[in-house]
Coordinates of C-alpha atoms in Angstrom, one line a residue:
Chain A
M1035 CA -0.2 0.1 0.2
A1036 CA 3.1 2.0 1.0
D1037 CA 4.2 3.0 -2.6
K1038 CA 0.8 4.3 -3.6
K1039 CA 0.9 7.5 -1.2
K1040 CA 3.4 10.3 -2.1
N1041 CA 5.5 11.3 0.1
G1042 CA 3.7 14.5 1.3
G1043 CA 1.2 13.1 3.8
Y1044 CA -2.2 11.5 2.9
I1045 CA -5.7 12.2 4.1
I1046 CA -7.7 9.2 5.5
I1047 CA -12.2 9.7 5.4
A1048 CA -14.1 7.5 7.2
G1049 CA -17.4 6.4 4.8
C1050 CA -17.2 6.4 1.2
G1051 CA -21.4 8.1 1.3
R1052 CA -22.7 11.1 -1.0
L1053 CA -20.3 13.5 1.4
G1054 CA -17.3 10.9 1.4
A1055 CA -17.1 9.6 -1.9
N1056 CA -17.4 13.7 -3.1
L1057 CA -15.3 15.0 -0.8
A1058 CA -12.5 11.5 -2.0
N1059 CA -12.8 13.0 -5.3
T1060 CA -13.0 16.7 -4.8
L1061 CA -8.7 16.1 -3.0
S1062 CA -7.7 13.3 -5.2
N1063 CA -8.5 15.3 -7.9
I1064 CA -6.4 17.8 -7.2
G1065 CA -4.0 15.5 -6.3
E1066 CA -3.9 15.2 -2.8
N1067 CA -3.5 11.3 -1.2
V1068 CA -7.1 10.3 0.3
I1069 CA -7.0 6.7 1.8
I1070 CA -11.3 6.1 1.8
I1071 CA -12.4 3.1 4.4
D1072 CA -15.9 2.4 4.7
K1073 CA -17.4 -1.0 5.5
N1074 CA -19.3 -1.5 2.4
Q1075 CA -17.3 -2.3 -0.6
D1076 CA -20.4 -1.7 -3.2
A1077 CA -20.0 2.2 -1.6
F1078 CA -17.0 3.2 -2.7
R1079 CA -18.9 2.6 -6.2
K1080 CA -19.8 6.6 -5.9
L1081 CA -15.8 7.2 -5.8
S1082 CA -15.1 8.2 -9.9
P1083 CA -13.5 6.8 -12.5
S1084 CA -10.6 9.0 -11.8
F1085 CA -10.1 8.4 -8.3
G1086 CA -7.1 7.8 -7.8
G1087 CA -6.0 6.7 -4.1
I1088 CA -6.7 4.1 -1.8
T1089 CA -10.0 2.2 -0.9
T1090 CA -9.8 0.2 2.2
A1091 CA -13.1 -2.5 3.7
G1092 CA -13.2 -2.4 6.8
D1093 CA -15.4 -1.0 10.1
A1094 CA -12.7 2.6 11.0
T1095 CA -13.7 2.1 14.6
E1096 CA -11.8 -0.4 14.3
I1097 CA -7.6 0.2 15.7
A1098 CA -6.5 -2.7 13.2
V1099 CA -8.4 -1.3 10.3
L1100 CA -6.8 2.3 11.6
K1101 CA -3.3 0.7 11.9
N1102 CA -4.0 -1.1 8.5
A1103 CA -4.5 2.5 6.7
E1104 CA -0.9 3.3 8.4
I1105 CA -3.3 6.4 9.6
E1106 CA -0.1 7.3 12.0
K1107 CA 1.3 8.7 9.2
A1108 CA -1.9 10.9 8.0
T1109 CA -2.0 14.7 8.1
A1110 CA -5.8 14.8 8.8
V1111 CA -8.7 11.9 9.2
I1112 CA -11.5 13.2 8.3
S1113 CA -15.2 10.9 10.0
L1114 CA -18.2 10.9 7.4
T1115 CA -19.9 7.8 8.0
N1116 CA -23.7 8.1 8.7
N1117 CA -23.2 7.2 12.8
D1118 CA -22.4 11.0 15.2
N1119 CA -21.1 8.1 17.1
T1120 CA -18.6 6.1 14.7
N1121 CA -17.5 9.5 13.9
I1122 CA -16.7 10.4 17.4
M1123 CA -15.0 7.3 18.1
V1124 CA -13.1 7.6 14.7
A1125 CA -12.2 11.2 16.3
E1126 CA -11.2 10.0 19.5
L1127 CA -8.9 7.7 18.0
A1128 CA -7.1 9.7 15.8
K1129 CA -6.8 12.0 18.0
K1130 CA -6.2 10.6 21.4
M1131 CA -4.0 7.5 20.1
F1132 CA -2.5 8.9 17.3
N1133 CA -2.2 11.8 17.7
I1134 CA -3.4 12.8 14.1
G1135 CA -3.1 17.0 13.5
Q1136 CA -6.2 17.5 11.8
V1137 CA -9.4 15.3 12.7
I1138 CA -13.2 16.9 11.8
A1139 CA -15.7 14.4 12.2
R1140 CA -19.6 15.0 10.8
L1141 CA -22.0 15.3 13.8
Y1142 CA -26.0 15.2 13.1
D1143 CA -26.7 15.6 16.6
P1144 CA -25.9 19.6 16.9
E1145 CA -26.1 18.9 20.2
C1146 CA -22.6 16.7 20.6
E1147 CA -21.0 19.9 18.6
C1148 CA -19.7 21.6 21.3
V1149 CA -18.0 19.0 23.2
Y1150 CA -15.7 17.7 20.6
Q1151 CA -15.1 20.9 19.6
E1152 CA -13.3 21.5 23.0
F1153 CA -10.5 18.1 23.0
G1154 CA -9.3 19.1 19.5
I1155 CA -11.9 17.4 17.1
E1156 CA -13.1 20.0 14.6
T1157 CA -16.8 18.8 13.8
I1158 CA -18.9 19.9 11.4
C1159 CA -23.2 19.7 11.3
P1160 CA -25.7 20.2 8.5
A1161 CA -28.3 21.3 9.9
V1162 CA -26.5 24.0 11.4
L1163 CA -24.8 25.3 8.3
S1164 CA -28.2 24.5 6.8
M1165 CA -30.0 26.6 9.4
K1166 CA -27.1 29.1 9.1
E1167 CA -27.6 29.7 5.0
I1168 CA -31.4 29.4 5.4
D1169 CA -30.5 32.3 7.6
K1170 CA -28.8 34.5 4.6
L1171 CA -31.8 33.7 2.4
L1172 CA -34.0 35.7 4.0
P1173 CA -32.3 38.5 4.3
A1174 CA -35.3 40.2 6.3
I1175 CA -34.9 38.0 9.4
S1176 CA -32.3 37.7 10.9
L1177 CA -32.4 33.9 12.7
G1178 CA -29.7 35.0 16.1
A1179 CA -29.8 32.5 17.9
L1180 CA -29.6 29.9 16.2
E1181 CA -25.9 29.8 16.4
T1182 CA -26.2 27.6 19.8
E1183 CA -30.2 26.8 19.5
G1184 CA -29.3 22.4 19.1
E1185 CA -31.8 20.2 18.9
R1186 CA -33.8 19.3 22.2
Chain B
M554 CA -56.6 30.0 11.8
A555 CA -56.4 33.1 10.6
D556 CA -56.6 35.0 13.9
K557 CA -54.0 33.4 15.4
K558 CA -51.8 34.9 12.8
K559 CA -50.5 38.2 12.9
N560 CA -50.6 40.9 10.3
G561 CA -46.8 41.5 9.1
G562 CA -47.0 37.6 7.0
Y563 CA -45.6 34.0 8.3
I564 CA -44.1 31.2 7.1
I565 CA -44.8 27.6 5.9
I566 CA -42.0 25.0 6.3
A567 CA -42.8 21.9 4.8
G568 CA -40.9 18.9 7.3
C569 CA -40.8 18.3 10.5
G570 CA -37.1 16.8 10.9
R571 CA -33.8 18.2 13.1
L572 CA -33.8 20.5 10.7
G573 CA -37.4 21.8 9.9
A574 CA -38.1 21.2 14.0
N575 CA -35.3 23.4 14.8
L576 CA -35.9 26.2 12.5
A577 CA -39.6 26.1 13.2
N578 CA -38.4 26.9 16.7
T579 CA -35.4 30.0 16.6
L580 CA -38.1 31.8 14.0
S581 CA -41.4 30.8 16.8
N582 CA -38.8 32.7 19.6
I583 CA -37.6 35.5 17.3
G584 CA -41.1 36.2 17.3
E585 CA -42.6 35.8 13.6
N586 CA -45.9 33.2 12.8
V587 CA -44.8 30.1 11.0
I588 CA -46.8 27.3 10.1
I589 CA -45.4 23.8 10.0
I590 CA -46.8 20.6 7.9
D591 CA -45.7 17.4 8.6
K592 CA -47.1 13.4 7.1
N593 CA -46.5 12.4 10.8
Q594 CA -48.1 14.3 13.8
D595 CA -46.1 12.7 15.8
A596 CA -43.0 14.7 14.1
F597 CA -44.2 17.7 15.6
R598 CA -42.8 16.5 19.3
K599 CA -39.9 17.0 18.1
L600 CA -41.3 21.1 18.3
S601 CA -39.8 22.9 21.9
P602 CA -43.1 23.7 24.0
S603 CA -42.4 27.3 23.8
F604 CA -43.1 27.1 19.7
G605 CA -46.0 29.3 19.2
G606 CA -46.8 28.4 15.4
I607 CA -49.6 26.0 13.7
T608 CA -48.5 22.4 13.2
T609 CA -50.7 21.1 9.8
A610 CA -50.4 17.2 9.3
G611 CA -50.8 16.9 6.0
D612 CA -48.5 15.6 2.8
A613 CA -47.5 19.4 1.5
T614 CA -47.1 18.8 -1.9
E615 CA -50.9 18.6 -2.1
I616 CA -52.7 22.0 -3.1
A617 CA -55.5 21.0 -0.6
V618 CA -52.6 20.8 2.3
L619 CA -51.0 24.2 1.0
K620 CA -54.6 26.0 0.8
N621 CA -55.9 25.2 4.3
A622 CA -52.6 27.1 5.2
E623 CA -53.9 30.1 3.2
I624 CA -50.4 29.7 1.8
E625 CA -51.0 33.0 -0.2
K626 CA -50.6 34.6 3.0
A627 CA -47.4 33.1 3.3
T628 CA -44.4 35.5 3.4
A629 CA -41.7 32.6 2.3
V630 CA -42.2 29.2 2.3
I631 CA -39.7 26.7 3.0
S632 CA -39.5 22.9 1.7
L633 CA -37.5 20.8 4.3
T634 CA -38.4 17.3 4.1
N635 CA -35.9 14.6 3.9
N636 CA -37.0 13.8 -0.2
D637 CA -35.9 15.6 -2.7
N638 CA -38.8 15.3 -4.8
T639 CA -41.3 16.9 -2.4
N640 CA -39.2 18.8 -1.6
I641 CA -39.3 20.5 -5.1
M642 CA -42.6 20.0 -5.6
V643 CA -43.9 22.4 -2.7
A644 CA -41.0 25.0 -3.8
E645 CA -42.7 24.6 -7.1
L646 CA -46.0 25.1 -6.4
A647 CA -44.9 27.7 -3.9
K648 CA -43.6 29.8 -6.1
K649 CA -45.4 29.4 -9.5
M650 CA -49.1 28.8 -8.2
F651 CA -48.6 30.8 -5.5
N652 CA -46.5 33.3 -6.4
I653 CA -44.4 33.3 -2.7
G654 CA -40.9 35.7 -3.1
Q655 CA -38.9 33.8 -0.8
V656 CA -38.8 30.0 -2.2
I657 CA -36.0 27.8 -0.1
A658 CA -36.2 23.6 -0.8
R659 CA -33.4 21.4 0.5
L660 CA -32.1 19.5 -2.0
Y661 CA -29.7 15.8 -1.0
D662 CA -28.4 16.2 -3.9
P663 CA -26.4 18.7 -6.2
E664 CA -26.9 18.1 -9.4
C665 CA -30.6 19.1 -9.2
E666 CA -29.2 23.0 -6.9
C667 CA -28.3 24.5 -10.6
V668 CA -31.6 24.2 -12.2
Y669 CA -33.7 25.5 -9.7
Q670 CA -32.2 28.8 -8.8
E671 CA -32.8 29.4 -12.0
F672 CA -36.5 29.2 -11.5
G673 CA -36.0 31.5 -8.5
I674 CA -35.4 28.7 -6.1
E675 CA -33.3 29.0 -3.5
T676 CA -31.3 25.6 -2.7
I677 CA -29.4 25.2 -0.3
C678 CA -27.8 21.5 -0.2
P679 CA -25.7 19.8 3.2
A680 CA -23.5 18.1 1.0
V681 CA -22.2 20.9 -0.5
L682 CA -22.3 23.2 2.8
S683 CA -20.7 20.4 4.5
M684 CA -17.7 20.9 1.7
K685 CA -17.4 24.1 1.9
E686 CA -17.2 24.2 5.6
I687 CA -14.6 21.2 5.5
D688 CA -12.3 23.8 3.1
K689 CA -12.1 26.7 5.5
L690 CA -11.2 23.5 8.3
L691 CA -7.8 22.3 6.6
P692 CA -6.6 25.5 5.5
A693 CA -3.3 23.7 3.9
I694 CA -5.9 22.6 1.2
S695 CA -8.0 24.7 -1.3
L696 CA -10.7 22.3 -2.0
G697 CA -11.2 24.9 -4.9
A698 CA -13.5 22.6 -7.4
L699 CA -16.0 21.9 -4.6
E700 CA -18.7 24.4 -5.4
T701 CA -19.1 22.6 -9.5
E702 CA -18.3 18.8 -8.1
G703 CA -21.8 18.0 -7.9
E704 CA -21.5 14.2 -7.4
R705 CA -21.8 11.9 -10.8

């Protein structure tokens, strides 16, 4: 596997859903080295034919899978599976066990967001991003409260 | 129903999922009049106890449901169901049949986005927003291509 990687480090993406595949394709297109992990081999069909990275079928919450992807050499780990708990676990492993500098997790539940930012894990929350975008699109209304408004 | 509305017009939200409920709560908290429509009565449990708007159980793609919500008096229609086709249909009805000034649809498939913006329908695409956010979080990497990179 190592011979396929350039020297400049690489980015591990967990989850080859719509966002994971799109990000992997984009990163690959701009010349970044990408390893994408998904439990389901079929998920890799979402990658474009020009995708030049590595695909790994496996559970990214398993240390053996991460080690096999040589996580210790990664510059960034981005967990984008459809499961918040999986994304949290992958991000925590990457940050605490492997000391990865840049760790990003997608969290559907906005409640979790603040907690993980304290651990040096960046989070992206589609619901919060969508609220901010709607705020921009409704010029007559200011949704000032939205950034602190998690789902109860 | 009309007596519950203030004179300043109101906002119709279709879909009481995580985002729809959060937006409805936020708009209601800042004093906006909100009508939220969902096929499933149970979905309204996501609304906060302080929600001061109106809930309507029904299919927002049905003209009768929209008319019952007095859509012709709405200042904005925001369709946030989990189904792109539903959101497109609601947005088109709002724009073309009822001439609503501000129409927003959530679309999971980024492919659709450009098409509907041409019809005066604003779209929000969580995958595109998430890509932009990841771009911001990865300072060493510029995902310049991401805005035009839809899912293939």
